[in-house]
Short mmCIF file of C-alpha atoms in Angstrom, two decimals:
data_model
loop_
_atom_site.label_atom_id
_atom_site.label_comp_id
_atom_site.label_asym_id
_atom_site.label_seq_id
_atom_site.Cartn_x
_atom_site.Cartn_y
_atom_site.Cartn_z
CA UNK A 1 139.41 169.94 159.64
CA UNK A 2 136.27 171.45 158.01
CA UNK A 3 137.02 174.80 160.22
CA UNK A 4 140.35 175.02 158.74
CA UNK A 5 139.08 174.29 155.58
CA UNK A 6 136.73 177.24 155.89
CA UNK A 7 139.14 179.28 156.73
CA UNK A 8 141.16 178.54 153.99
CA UNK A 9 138.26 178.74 151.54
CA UNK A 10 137.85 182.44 152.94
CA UNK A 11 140.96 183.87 152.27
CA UNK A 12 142.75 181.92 149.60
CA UNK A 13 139.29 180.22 147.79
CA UNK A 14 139.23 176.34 146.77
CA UNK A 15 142.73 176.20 145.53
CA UNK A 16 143.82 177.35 148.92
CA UNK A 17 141.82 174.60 150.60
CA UNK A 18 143.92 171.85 147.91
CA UNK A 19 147.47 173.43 148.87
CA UNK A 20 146.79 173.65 152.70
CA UNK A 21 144.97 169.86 152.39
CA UNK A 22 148.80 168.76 150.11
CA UNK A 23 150.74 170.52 153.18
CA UNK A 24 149.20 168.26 155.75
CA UNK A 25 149.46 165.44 153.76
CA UNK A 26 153.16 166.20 153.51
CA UNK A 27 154.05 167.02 157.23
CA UNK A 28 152.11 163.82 157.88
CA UNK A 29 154.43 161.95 155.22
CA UNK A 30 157.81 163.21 157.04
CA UNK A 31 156.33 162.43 160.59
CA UNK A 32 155.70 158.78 158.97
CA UNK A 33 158.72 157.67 156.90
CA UNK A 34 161.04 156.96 159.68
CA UNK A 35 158.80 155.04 161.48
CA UNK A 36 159.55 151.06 161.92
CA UNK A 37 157.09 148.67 161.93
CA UNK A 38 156.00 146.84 165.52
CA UNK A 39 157.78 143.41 165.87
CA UNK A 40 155.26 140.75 165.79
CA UNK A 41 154.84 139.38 168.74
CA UNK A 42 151.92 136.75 170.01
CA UNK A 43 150.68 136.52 173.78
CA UNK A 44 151.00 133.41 175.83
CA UNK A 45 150.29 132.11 179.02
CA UNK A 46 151.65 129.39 180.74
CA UNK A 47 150.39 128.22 184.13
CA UNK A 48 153.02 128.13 187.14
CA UNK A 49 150.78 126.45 189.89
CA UNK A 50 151.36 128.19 193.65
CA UNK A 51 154.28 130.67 193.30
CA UNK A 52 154.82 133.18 196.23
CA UNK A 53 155.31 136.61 196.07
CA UNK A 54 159.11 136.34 196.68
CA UNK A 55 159.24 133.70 194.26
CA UNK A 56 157.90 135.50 190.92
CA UNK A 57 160.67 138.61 189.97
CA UNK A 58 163.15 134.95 190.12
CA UNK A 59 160.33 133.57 187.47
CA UNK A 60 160.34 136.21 185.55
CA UNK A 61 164.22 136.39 185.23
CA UNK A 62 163.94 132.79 184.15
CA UNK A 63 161.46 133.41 181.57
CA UNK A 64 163.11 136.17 180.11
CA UNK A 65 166.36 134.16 179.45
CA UNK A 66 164.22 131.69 177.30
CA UNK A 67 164.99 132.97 173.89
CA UNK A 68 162.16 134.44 172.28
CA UNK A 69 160.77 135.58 175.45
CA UNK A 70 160.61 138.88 175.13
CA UNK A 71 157.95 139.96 177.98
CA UNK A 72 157.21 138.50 180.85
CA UNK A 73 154.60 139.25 183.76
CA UNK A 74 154.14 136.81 186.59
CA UNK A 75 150.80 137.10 188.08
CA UNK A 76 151.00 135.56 191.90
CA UNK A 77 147.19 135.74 192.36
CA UNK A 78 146.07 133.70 189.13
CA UNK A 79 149.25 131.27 189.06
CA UNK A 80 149.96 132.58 185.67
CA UNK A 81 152.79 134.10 183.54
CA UNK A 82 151.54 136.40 180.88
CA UNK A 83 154.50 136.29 178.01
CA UNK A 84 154.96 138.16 174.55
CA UNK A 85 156.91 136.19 172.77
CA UNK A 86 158.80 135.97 169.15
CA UNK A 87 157.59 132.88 167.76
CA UNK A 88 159.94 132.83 165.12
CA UNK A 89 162.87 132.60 167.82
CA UNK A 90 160.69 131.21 171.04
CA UNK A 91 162.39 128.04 172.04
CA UNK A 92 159.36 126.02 173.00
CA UNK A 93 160.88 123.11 174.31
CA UNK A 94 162.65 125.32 176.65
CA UNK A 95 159.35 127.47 177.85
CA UNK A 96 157.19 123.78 178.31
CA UNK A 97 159.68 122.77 180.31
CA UNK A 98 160.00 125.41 182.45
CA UNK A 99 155.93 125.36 182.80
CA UNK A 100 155.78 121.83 183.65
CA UNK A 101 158.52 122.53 186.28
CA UNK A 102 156.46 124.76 187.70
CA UNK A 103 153.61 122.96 188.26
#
């Protein structure tokens, strides 16, 4: 940034610097605008107890088909699922049941 705006300052003086300064600001603005803004979603984990190896893509499936659930990650090792999940449409009744299944 400062090297450009040296540059600029050098061949077309200070109003130079302003116009290039307004460009970026404008190719920045049309990269922006037709971005969306990131779904809020909240992490939780719910504990499975002992679930084999073969066991957790089946869990997963399972979790995913709780609506609301819109990640899932099974973690063998730990006895975990790690979830992202909409809160405004997570069926909780549905995802404590399934973790006191589990267990």
């Amino acid at each position: 940034g400062g090297m450009g705006g040296g540059v600029m300052h050098q061949f077309f003086g200070v109003s130079g610097v302003y116009l290039f300064c307004a460009l970026v600001a404008g190719v920045w603005l049309a990269l922006v605008w037709g971005m969306v803004q990131p779904r809020r979603l909240s992490n939780q984990v719910i504990s499975l107890g002992e679930v084999g190896a073969a066991q957790a893509p089946s869990a997963e499936r399972a979790l995913l088909e709780i609506p609301g659930v819109e990640e899932a990650v099974v973690v063998v090792e730990e006895g975990v699922a790690y979830l992202k999940v909409d809160t405004q449409r997570l069926d909780w009744a549905r995802l404590q049941a399934f973790g006191a299944a589990q267990v």
